Amino acid sequence: MKNLKKQDSQVYKAAMGELKRQQEGMELIASENYVSEAVLEALGSVFTNKYSEGYPGHRYYGGQKYTDTVEQLAIDRAKKLFGAEHVNVQPHSGAPANIIVYYALLKPGDTVVGMDLSHGGHLTHGHPVTLPANIYNFVRYKTKADGLIDYKELEKMVKTYRPKLILAGFSAYTRQLDYEKFQAIGKKYKAVTMFDIAHIAGLIAGKALPNPVPYFDIVTTTTHKTLRGPRGGMIMCKEKYAKLIDKATFPGFQGGPHENNVAAKAVAFGEALQPSFKTYAKQIIKNAKVLEIELKKHGFKLMFGGTDNHMVLVDVFGSKGVTGKEAEVALDKVGITLNKNMIPDDPRGPMDPSGIRVGVPAVTTRGMKEKEIRMIAKWINDTIENHKNEKKLKEIHKEVIALCKQFPIYENLK
Ligand SMILES: Cc1ncc(COP(=O)(O)O)c(C=O)c1O
């Protein structure tokens, strides 16, 4: 970043601070990851200068030879990764991708059935504070006490409310979904089915989890998180919805696509097609399983009984009498970054809930395996149990930095 360093010391200094924070910190936010330097280069490429409203071969402005090339590459690679009939790589992020689908398929007032936020769903799946919840009528399903989705209850809701759209997908749910059940309910009640795979897209691309794309009419995702691409969104759908989705994306909801971002998506999808990505995805699942086992050994209660994916949701308040916020703050002091999180039917509020969410995609990218995950689980326990003991927290912080240094990232960036 030599030009940035010379021209704008304030931004350069902040970027260097963030780099150091990422290098020395243990990143356990389930939705974060480290992209490759090739993805960073594509993001910072001259494609950022180009307006390219429309789609490859059908643009509104001239000079599209190379934007068409990268966008088509991103589309073709995504199709290969997920076996999708149609792909739109232009959504700026995950929330816009979901809103675009609603706009494409629904009229104001139409009903959607989606997963409840405190049971693992996402804000854009109908939380009252969001724009879509003010336009459409969202009804939300929950998990049972054993942590599984109650498909009988889901069907009852669908039968009662007759939604146009049935939504699957989550930000803090750790179990595998029964794709066929969603498909069957959608078919029986003539509702469109949609799965927001933002959190698990990389696990699906790496064949560590089954592919839902054949079962759902629409599949949305972010391209960051486990998929390890740039921040961005993507919509995959059956050919029959292709025109509606493309029109709703542009000109319906967005203007010009961010082609630097699309180029970086193409690079990330190229990486995800490599055999090494399968090894990565498999290791994520192994690491999360070890985290589950170790945290249980340390006396933590895990929501949904454990995990089938890349994260665990821990009831720290119920397990150790420490709130999610207190745990987040103490862990931050030792260089472990994660987020407080609501647990199903949380007796506490969203600003200081009972839980924390812990994810392993980023540490797995660094090369950490079972042995390091055991150390991380111990540090999480020791930190929470000693959250008021500043001396102990300082000791743990030193150990965390030492381990991070053994697994370096972005060594060539400066
Ligand atoms: C399931 C799910 N969908 C959508 C989003 C929104 O993505 P973005 O933050 O890129 O808008 C998230 C983000 O955490 C998510 O977890």
Short mmCIF file of C-alpha atoms and ligand atoms in Angstrom, two decimals:
data_model
loop_
_atom_site.label_atom_id
_atom_site.label_comp_id
_atom_site.label_asym_id
_atom_site.label_seq_id
_atom_site.Cartn_x
_atom_site.Cartn_y
_atom_site.Cartn_z
CA MET A 1 0.00 0.00 0.00
CA LYS A 2 2.89 2.35 -0.77
CA ASN A 3 0.73 4.96 -2.52
CA LEU A 4 -1.79 5.04 0.30
CA LYS A 5 1.03 5.36 2.81
CA LYS A 6 2.46 8.36 0.94
CA GLN A 7 -0.82 10.11 0.25
CA ASP A 8 -3.09 9.51 3.24
CA SER A 9 -1.36 8.62 6.46
CA GLN A 10 -4.60 8.59 8.47
CA VAL A 11 -6.29 5.90 6.39
CA TYR A 12 -3.00 4.02 6.01
CA LYS A 13 -2.47 3.99 9.77
CA ALA A 14 -5.99 2.69 10.37
CA ALA A 15 -5.49 -0.04 7.74
CA MET A 16 -2.20 -1.07 9.35
CA GLY A 17 -3.88 -1.15 12.76
CA GLU A 18 -6.62 -3.38 11.40
CA LEU A 19 -4.04 -5.64 9.73
CA LYS A 20 -2.20 -6.06 13.05
CA ARG A 21 -5.48 -6.69 14.86
CA GLN A 22 -6.33 -9.45 12.38
CA GLN A 23 -2.82 -10.93 12.51
CA GLU A 24 -2.60 -11.04 16.30
CA GLY A 25 -6.23 -11.75 17.14
CA MET A 26 -8.13 -15.01 17.29
CA GLU A 27 -11.08 -14.47 14.97
CA LEU A 28 -14.04 -16.57 16.06
CA ILE A 29 -16.89 -14.50 14.61
CA ALA A 30 -18.76 -17.20 12.69
CA SER A 31 -19.45 -14.93 9.69
CA GLU A 32 -15.86 -13.75 9.18
CA ASN A 33 -12.90 -15.12 7.29
CA TYR A 34 -9.61 -14.11 5.64
CA VAL A 35 -9.73 -13.76 1.85
CA SER A 36 -6.68 -14.57 -0.23
CA GLU A 37 -4.34 -11.85 -1.43
CA ALA A 38 -5.54 -12.58 -4.98
CA VAL A 39 -9.11 -11.72 -3.90
CA LEU A 40 -7.82 -8.52 -2.28
CA GLU A 41 -6.02 -7.58 -5.50
CA ALA A 42 -9.14 -8.13 -7.63
CA LEU A 43 -11.12 -5.99 -5.16
CA GLY A 44 -8.60 -3.20 -5.49
CA SER A 45 -8.42 -3.47 -9.30
CA VAL A 46 -9.41 -0.91 -11.95
CA PHE A 47 -12.80 -2.57 -12.34
CA THR A 48 -13.90 -0.20 -9.57
CA ASN A 49 -13.87 2.59 -12.18
CA LYS A 50 -16.38 1.00 -14.53
CA TYR A 51 -20.13 1.44 -14.86
CA SER A 52 -21.74 -1.69 -16.29
CA GLU A 53 -25.49 -1.51 -15.73
CA GLY A 54 -27.15 -4.55 -17.28
CA TYR A 55 -25.74 -8.04 -17.74
CA PRO A 56 -22.90 -9.57 -19.83
CA GLY A 57 -23.68 -8.95 -23.51
CA HIS A 58 -26.55 -6.56 -22.63
CA ARG A 59 -25.15 -3.42 -21.04
CA TYR A 60 -26.30 0.17 -21.10
CA TYR A 61 -22.81 1.69 -21.47
CA GLY A 62 -19.92 0.91 -23.81
CA GLY A 63 -16.48 -0.48 -22.98
CA GLN A 64 -17.67 -3.74 -21.43
CA LYS A 65 -15.28 -6.27 -22.96
CA TYR A 66 -13.48 -7.04 -19.70
CA THR A 67 -16.34 -6.51 -17.26
CA ASP A 68 -18.33 -9.01 -19.34
CA THR A 69 -15.40 -11.43 -19.08
CA VAL A 70 -15.15 -11.30 -15.27
CA GLU A 71 -18.89 -11.32 -14.65
CA GLN A 72 -19.36 -14.32 -16.95
CA LEU A 73 -16.46 -16.09 -15.23
CA ALA A 74 -18.09 -15.49 -11.83
CA ILE A 75 -21.44 -16.80 -13.11
CA ASP A 76 -19.95 -19.89 -14.78
CA ARG A 77 -17.82 -20.77 -11.76
CA ALA A 78 -20.75 -20.34 -9.37
CA LYS A 79 -22.89 -22.58 -11.59
CA LYS A 80 -20.17 -25.22 -11.51
CA LEU A 81 -19.71 -24.95 -7.75
CA PHE A 82 -23.39 -25.24 -6.84
CA GLY A 83 -24.99 -26.84 -9.91
CA ALA A 84 -27.35 -23.87 -10.23
CA GLU A 85 -29.54 -23.33 -13.31
CA HIS A 86 -29.26 -19.53 -13.10
CA VAL A 87 -26.95 -17.23 -11.13
CA ASN A 88 -26.95 -13.48 -10.51
CA VAL A 89 -23.66 -12.29 -8.99
CA GLN A 90 -24.55 -8.59 -8.78
CA PRO A 91 -26.25 -8.22 -5.35
CA HIS A 92 -24.07 -5.93 -3.28
CA SER A 93 -24.44 -8.09 -0.18
CA GLY A 94 -26.56 -10.70 1.60
CA ALA A 95 -29.34 -8.43 2.85
CA PRO A 96 -29.87 -6.82 -0.60
CA ALA A 97 -29.92 -10.31 -2.19
CA ASN A 98 -32.80 -11.33 0.08
CA ILE A 99 -34.70 -8.09 -0.47
CA ILE A 100 -34.29 -8.51 -4.24
CA VAL A 101 -35.88 -11.96 -4.06
CA TYR A 102 -38.83 -10.61 -2.04
CA TYR A 103 -39.25 -7.79 -4.55
CA ALA A 104 -39.08 -10.25 -7.47
CA LEU A 105 -41.68 -12.67 -6.11
CA LEU A 106 -43.99 -10.84 -3.73
CA LYS A 107 -46.55 -8.06 -3.68
CA PRO A 108 -46.84 -5.79 -0.62
CA GLY A 109 -48.82 -7.60 2.08
CA ASP A 110 -47.96 -11.11 0.84
CA THR A 111 -47.11 -13.67 3.51
CA VAL A 112 -43.70 -15.28 4.08
CA VAL A 113 -42.87 -17.97 6.60
CA GLY A 114 -39.29 -17.69 7.96
CA MET A 115 -37.17 -18.78 10.91
CA ASP A 116 -37.33 -16.76 14.13
CA LEU A 117 -34.25 -14.63 14.89
CA SER A 118 -33.78 -15.90 18.43
CA HIS A 119 -33.98 -19.46 17.13
CA GLY A 120 -31.15 -18.83 14.69
CA GLY A 121 -32.83 -17.01 11.78
CA HIS A 122 -31.58 -13.77 10.22
CA LEU A 123 -32.85 -10.19 10.57
CA THR A 124 -33.75 -10.04 6.87
CA HIS A 125 -36.05 -13.04 7.30
CA GLY A 126 -38.73 -10.88 8.82
CA HIS A 127 -37.54 -9.17 11.97
CA PRO A 128 -39.93 -6.26 12.70
CA VAL A 129 -37.13 -3.63 12.58
CA THR A 130 -36.36 -4.37 8.91
CA LEU A 131 -37.76 -2.84 5.72
CA PRO A 132 -39.12 -6.16 4.34
CA ALA A 133 -41.11 -6.74 7.56
CA ASN A 134 -42.82 -3.40 6.95
CA ILE A 135 -43.81 -4.39 3.43
CA TYR A 136 -44.61 -8.08 3.67
CA ASN A 137 -46.34 -10.18 6.29
CA PHE A 138 -43.73 -12.41 7.96
CA VAL A 139 -44.70 -15.31 10.19
CA ARG A 140 -41.82 -17.02 11.98
CA TYR A 141 -41.21 -20.62 13.00
CA LYS A 142 -39.09 -21.86 15.88
CA THR A 143 -37.03 -24.88 16.87
CA LYS A 144 -38.21 -27.57 19.29
CA ALA A 145 -36.64 -28.12 22.73
CA ASP A 146 -34.27 -30.71 21.20
CA GLY A 147 -32.97 -28.04 18.81
CA LEU A 148 -34.47 -29.42 15.63
CA ILE A 149 -36.88 -27.54 13.42
CA ASP A 150 -40.41 -28.68 14.11
CA TYR A 151 -41.42 -29.60 10.55
CA LYS A 152 -44.94 -30.62 11.64
CA GLU A 153 -45.42 -27.16 13.20
CA LEU A 154 -43.90 -25.57 10.07
CA GLU A 155 -46.40 -27.41 7.88
CA LYS A 156 -49.24 -26.38 10.19
CA MET A 157 -48.15 -22.73 9.85
CA VAL A 158 -47.94 -23.02 6.09
CA LYS A 159 -51.39 -24.64 5.98
CA THR A 160 -52.84 -21.85 8.14
CA TYR A 161 -51.12 -18.80 6.64
CA ARG A 162 -50.70 -19.99 3.03
CA PRO A 163 -47.47 -18.04 2.41
CA LYS A 164 -46.25 -17.28 -1.10
CA LEU A 165 -42.69 -17.94 0.10
CA ILE A 166 -41.21 -20.40 2.60
CA LEU A 167 -37.81 -19.36 3.88
CA ALA A 168 -35.05 -21.58 5.21
CA GLY A 169 -31.71 -20.28 6.43
CA PHE A 170 -30.02 -18.92 9.50
CA SER A 171 -27.20 -17.00 11.16
CA ALA A 172 -26.94 -18.90 14.43
CA TYR A 173 -28.53 -22.30 13.85
CA THR A 174 -26.11 -25.19 13.97
CA ARG A 175 -28.02 -28.16 12.66
CA GLN A 176 -28.46 -29.64 9.21
CA LEU A 177 -31.80 -28.87 7.57
CA ASP A 178 -34.03 -31.48 5.98
CA TYR A 179 -34.09 -30.07 2.43
CA GLU A 180 -36.62 -32.64 1.21
CA LYS A 181 -39.14 -31.66 3.90
CA PHE A 182 -38.99 -27.98 2.86
CA GLN A 183 -39.37 -29.03 -0.77
CA ALA A 184 -42.35 -31.29 0.00
CA ILE A 185 -44.16 -28.62 2.07
CA GLY A 186 -43.56 -26.02 -0.67
CA LYS A 187 -44.90 -28.35 -3.32
CA LYS A 188 -47.97 -29.39 -1.29
CA TYR A 189 -49.01 -25.81 -0.53
CA LYS A 190 -47.79 -24.28 -3.81
CA ALA A 191 -45.33 -21.91 -2.13
CA VAL A 192 -41.96 -20.90 -3.53
CA THR A 193 -39.08 -22.24 -1.41
CA MET A 194 -35.97 -20.20 -0.67
CA PHE A 195 -32.84 -21.08 1.30
CA ASP A 196 -30.43 -18.38 2.47
CA ILE A 197 -27.17 -20.35 2.73
CA ALA A 198 -25.03 -17.31 3.65
CA HIS A 199 -23.37 -19.02 6.61
CA ILE A 200 -22.76 -22.45 5.11
CA ALA A 201 -22.12 -21.67 1.42
CA GLY A 202 -18.44 -22.59 1.71
CA LEU A 203 -19.25 -25.87 3.40
CA ILE A 204 -21.63 -26.69 0.55
CA ALA A 205 -19.16 -25.55 -2.13
CA GLY A 206 -16.49 -27.69 -0.46
CA LYS A 207 -18.89 -30.69 -0.38
CA ALA A 208 -18.73 -30.94 3.42
CA LEU A 209 -22.52 -30.42 3.58
CA PRO A 210 -25.15 -31.62 1.09
CA ASN A 211 -26.08 -29.23 -1.72
CA PRO A 212 -29.55 -27.68 -1.28
CA VAL A 213 -29.61 -26.01 -4.72
CA PRO A 214 -31.51 -28.86 -6.45
CA TYR A 215 -34.22 -28.80 -3.75
CA PHE A 216 -35.06 -25.09 -3.49
CA ASP A 217 -36.54 -22.71 -6.07
CA ILE A 218 -34.24 -19.90 -4.92
CA VAL A 219 -30.95 -19.98 -2.98
CA THR A 220 -29.34 -16.76 -1.77
CA THR A 221 -25.96 -16.33 -0.18
CA THR A 222 -23.26 -13.96 0.87
CA THR A 223 -19.93 -14.53 -0.85
CA HIS A 224 -17.91 -13.73 2.27
CA LYS A 225 -18.17 -15.95 5.40
CA THR A 226 -17.32 -19.66 4.79
CA LEU A 227 -17.16 -19.15 1.01
CA ARG A 228 -14.12 -16.93 1.66
CA GLY A 229 -14.78 -14.38 -1.05
CA PRO A 230 -15.21 -10.59 -0.99
CA ARG A 231 -18.15 -9.05 0.89
CA GLY A 232 -21.04 -9.53 -1.50
CA GLY A 233 -24.25 -11.36 -2.34
CA MET A 234 -25.45 -13.84 -4.94
CA ILE A 235 -28.78 -15.30 -6.01
CA MET A 236 -29.16 -18.75 -7.55
CA CYS A 237 -32.48 -19.95 -8.92
CA LYS A 238 -34.34 -22.28 -11.19
CA GLU A 239 -34.43 -21.04 -14.78
CA LYS A 240 -38.16 -20.27 -14.44
CA TYR A 241 -37.36 -17.43 -11.99
CA ALA A 242 -34.27 -16.13 -13.83
CA LYS A 243 -35.89 -13.15 -15.60
CA LEU A 244 -37.77 -12.04 -12.48
CA ILE A 245 -34.61 -12.17 -10.35
CA ASP A 246 -32.44 -10.35 -12.90
CA LYS A 247 -35.05 -7.61 -13.41
CA ALA A 248 -35.54 -7.18 -9.67
CA THR A 249 -31.77 -6.85 -9.18
CA PHE A 250 -31.30 -4.32 -11.96
CA PRO A 251 -33.10 -2.01 -12.56
CA GLY A 252 -35.47 -3.02 -9.73
CA PHE A 253 -33.30 -2.59 -6.68
CA GLN A 254 -29.72 -1.72 -7.58
CA GLY A 255 -27.89 0.47 -10.05
CA GLY A 256 -24.53 -0.42 -11.55
CA PRO A 257 -22.89 -3.60 -10.30
CA HIS A 258 -19.59 -3.29 -8.43
CA GLU A 259 -17.45 -5.07 -11.01
CA ASN A 260 -14.32 -4.99 -8.85
CA ASN A 261 -16.35 -6.98 -6.36
CA VAL A 262 -17.69 -9.28 -9.08
CA ALA A 263 -14.09 -9.88 -10.26
CA ALA A 264 -13.12 -10.80 -6.70
CA LYS A 265 -16.13 -13.16 -6.53
CA ALA A 266 -14.83 -14.86 -9.69
CA VAL A 267 -11.41 -15.30 -8.07
CA ALA A 268 -12.90 -16.70 -4.85
CA PHE A 269 -15.15 -19.13 -6.77
CA GLY A 270 -12.06 -20.24 -8.72
CA GLU A 271 -10.37 -20.99 -5.41
CA ALA A 272 -13.43 -22.84 -4.11
CA LEU A 273 -13.31 -25.11 -7.17
CA GLN A 274 -9.81 -26.33 -6.21
CA PRO A 275 -9.41 -29.64 -4.34
CA SER A 276 -7.76 -27.78 -1.43
CA PHE A 277 -11.08 -26.05 -0.70
CA LYS A 278 -12.70 -29.44 -0.03
CA THR A 279 -9.97 -30.13 2.54
CA TYR A 280 -10.63 -26.70 4.07
CA ALA A 281 -14.40 -27.26 4.31
CA LYS A 282 -13.93 -30.70 5.86
CA GLN A 283 -11.48 -29.29 8.42
CA ILE A 284 -13.98 -26.58 9.41
CA ILE A 285 -16.52 -29.27 10.33
CA LYS A 286 -13.87 -31.27 12.22
CA ASN A 287 -12.75 -28.18 14.13
CA ALA A 288 -16.31 -27.20 15.05
CA LYS A 289 -16.98 -30.73 16.33
CA VAL A 290 -13.87 -30.59 18.54
CA LEU A 291 -14.98 -27.17 19.80
CA GLU A 292 -18.39 -28.65 20.66
CA ILE A 293 -16.86 -31.59 22.55
CA GLU A 294 -14.31 -29.47 24.42
CA LEU A 295 -16.75 -26.73 25.46
CA LYS A 296 -19.13 -29.38 26.76
CA LYS A 297 -16.24 -30.87 28.75
CA HIS A 298 -15.65 -27.41 30.27
CA GLY A 299 -19.27 -27.39 31.45
CA PHE A 300 -20.91 -25.22 28.79
CA LYS A 301 -24.44 -25.85 27.57
CA LEU A 302 -24.64 -25.80 23.77
CA MET A 303 -27.86 -24.79 22.10
CA PHE A 304 -29.44 -27.20 19.61
CA GLY A 305 -27.41 -29.90 21.40
CA GLY A 306 -24.22 -29.28 19.40
CA THR A 307 -23.28 -28.62 15.79
CA ASP A 308 -23.33 -30.03 12.26
CA ASN A 309 -21.72 -26.95 10.70
CA HIS A 310 -19.02 -24.34 11.40
CA MET A 311 -20.28 -22.80 14.65
CA VAL A 312 -21.68 -23.40 18.10
CA LEU A 313 -24.16 -21.32 20.07
CA VAL A 314 -23.29 -21.38 23.76
CA ASP A 315 -25.54 -20.50 26.70
CA VAL A 316 -22.83 -18.82 28.80
CA PHE A 317 -25.30 -17.28 31.24
CA GLY A 318 -27.04 -20.59 31.91
CA SER A 319 -23.70 -22.43 32.11
CA LYS A 320 -21.48 -20.04 34.10
CA GLY A 321 -23.66 -17.14 35.23
CA VAL A 322 -21.75 -14.74 32.95
CA THR A 323 -23.82 -12.80 30.37
CA GLY A 324 -23.13 -12.86 26.64
CA LYS A 325 -21.97 -9.24 26.76
CA GLU A 326 -19.64 -9.83 29.73
CA ALA A 327 -18.18 -12.85 27.95
CA GLU A 328 -17.71 -10.90 24.68
CA VAL A 329 -15.93 -8.04 26.50
CA ALA A 330 -13.64 -10.34 28.52
CA LEU A 331 -12.76 -12.43 25.45
CA ASP A 332 -11.99 -9.27 23.50
CA LYS A 333 -9.43 -8.40 26.20
CA VAL A 334 -7.56 -11.66 25.56
CA GLY A 335 -7.62 -11.17 21.79
CA ILE A 336 -10.45 -13.61 21.09
CA THR A 337 -13.11 -11.94 18.96
CA LEU A 338 -16.63 -13.33 18.86
CA ASN A 339 -20.16 -12.04 19.35
CA LYS A 340 -22.81 -12.15 22.02
CA ASN A 341 -25.95 -13.81 20.70
CA MET A 342 -29.54 -14.51 21.69
CA ILE A 343 -30.37 -18.12 22.48
CA PRO A 344 -33.80 -19.63 21.72
CA ASP A 345 -36.46 -18.05 23.95
CA ASP A 346 -33.73 -16.02 25.64
CA PRO A 347 -34.84 -14.68 29.03
CA ARG A 348 -32.38 -11.77 28.53
CA GLY A 349 -32.49 -8.92 25.99
CA PRO A 350 -30.62 -8.64 22.66
CA MET A 351 -28.07 -6.09 23.98
CA ASP A 352 -26.95 -8.40 26.78
CA PRO A 353 -28.22 -11.85 25.88
CA SER A 354 -27.45 -15.25 27.41
CA GLY A 355 -25.30 -16.58 24.62
CA ILE A 356 -22.19 -16.28 22.53
CA ARG A 357 -21.75 -17.55 18.99
CA VAL A 358 -18.41 -19.17 18.20
CA GLY A 359 -17.29 -20.03 14.66
CA VAL A 360 -14.15 -21.63 13.27
CA PRO A 361 -13.93 -20.69 9.53
CA ALA A 362 -11.31 -17.95 10.03
CA VAL A 363 -8.99 -19.88 12.37
CA THR A 364 -9.27 -22.87 10.02
CA THR A 365 -8.11 -20.65 7.13
CA ARG A 366 -5.04 -19.86 9.26
CA GLY A 367 -4.31 -23.58 9.39
CA MET A 368 -5.45 -24.28 12.94
CA LYS A 369 -6.58 -27.84 13.57
CA GLU A 370 -7.91 -29.98 16.43
CA LYS A 371 -4.96 -29.32 18.76
CA GLU A 372 -5.33 -25.53 18.53
CA ILE A 373 -9.12 -25.74 18.88
CA ARG A 374 -8.64 -27.54 22.22
CA MET A 375 -6.45 -24.64 23.36
CA ILE A 376 -9.04 -22.12 22.18
CA ALA A 377 -11.83 -23.91 24.08
CA LYS A 378 -9.70 -23.83 27.24
CA TRP A 379 -8.98 -20.11 26.81
CA ILE A 380 -12.69 -19.40 26.32
CA ASN A 381 -13.47 -21.25 29.54
CA ASP A 382 -10.59 -19.71 31.54
CA THR A 383 -11.48 -16.22 30.30
CA ILE A 384 -15.16 -16.54 31.17
CA GLU A 385 -14.46 -18.06 34.59
CA ASN A 386 -11.89 -15.32 35.33
CA HIS A 387 -13.62 -12.45 33.56
CA LYS A 388 -12.94 -10.05 36.44
CA ASN A 389 -9.33 -11.14 36.96
CA GLU A 390 -7.31 -8.68 34.83
CA LYS A 391 -3.98 -10.36 35.62
CA LYS A 392 -5.21 -13.75 34.42
CA LEU A 393 -6.72 -12.14 31.30
CA LYS A 394 -3.34 -10.57 30.46
CA GLU A 395 -1.64 -13.97 30.77
CA ILE A 396 -4.18 -15.58 28.44
CA HIS A 397 -3.77 -12.69 25.96
CA LYS A 398 -0.04 -13.37 25.70
CA GLU A 399 -0.70 -17.04 24.95
CA VAL A 400 -3.30 -16.13 22.30
CA ILE A 401 -0.87 -13.77 20.52
CA ALA A 402 1.87 -16.41 20.62
CA LEU A 403 -0.39 -18.99 18.95
CA CYS A 404 -1.59 -16.51 16.30
CA LYS A 405 2.03 -15.76 15.42
CA GLN A 406 2.55 -19.46 14.68
CA PHE A 407 -0.22 -19.21 12.05
CA PRO A 408 0.61 -16.01 10.18
CA ILE A 409 -1.66 -14.23 7.70
CA TYR A 410 -0.96 -11.52 5.09
CA GLU A 411 2.80 -11.59 5.68
CA ASN A 412 3.44 -9.66 2.45
CA LEU A 413 1.02 -6.83 3.12
CA LYS A 414 2.47 -3.55 4.23
C1 LIG B 1 -28.20 -15.85 6.87
C2 LIG B 1 -27.76 -14.47 6.52
N1 LIG B 1 -28.35 -13.83 5.50
C3 LIG B 1 -28.02 -12.58 5.16
C4 LIG B 1 -27.04 -11.90 5.84
C5 LIG B 1 -26.76 -10.47 5.48
O1 LIG B 1 -25.60 -10.34 4.80
P1 LIG B 1 -24.90 -8.89 4.65
O2 LIG B 1 -24.43 -8.52 5.99
O3 LIG B 1 -23.83 -9.18 3.65
O4 LIG B 1 -25.93 -7.97 4.11
C6 LIG B 1 -26.37 -12.52 6.89
C7 LIG B 1 -25.31 -11.79 7.61
O5 LIG B 1 -24.86 -12.09 8.64
C8 LIG B 1 -26.75 -13.84 7.25
O6 LIG B 1 -26.18 -14.46 8.28
#
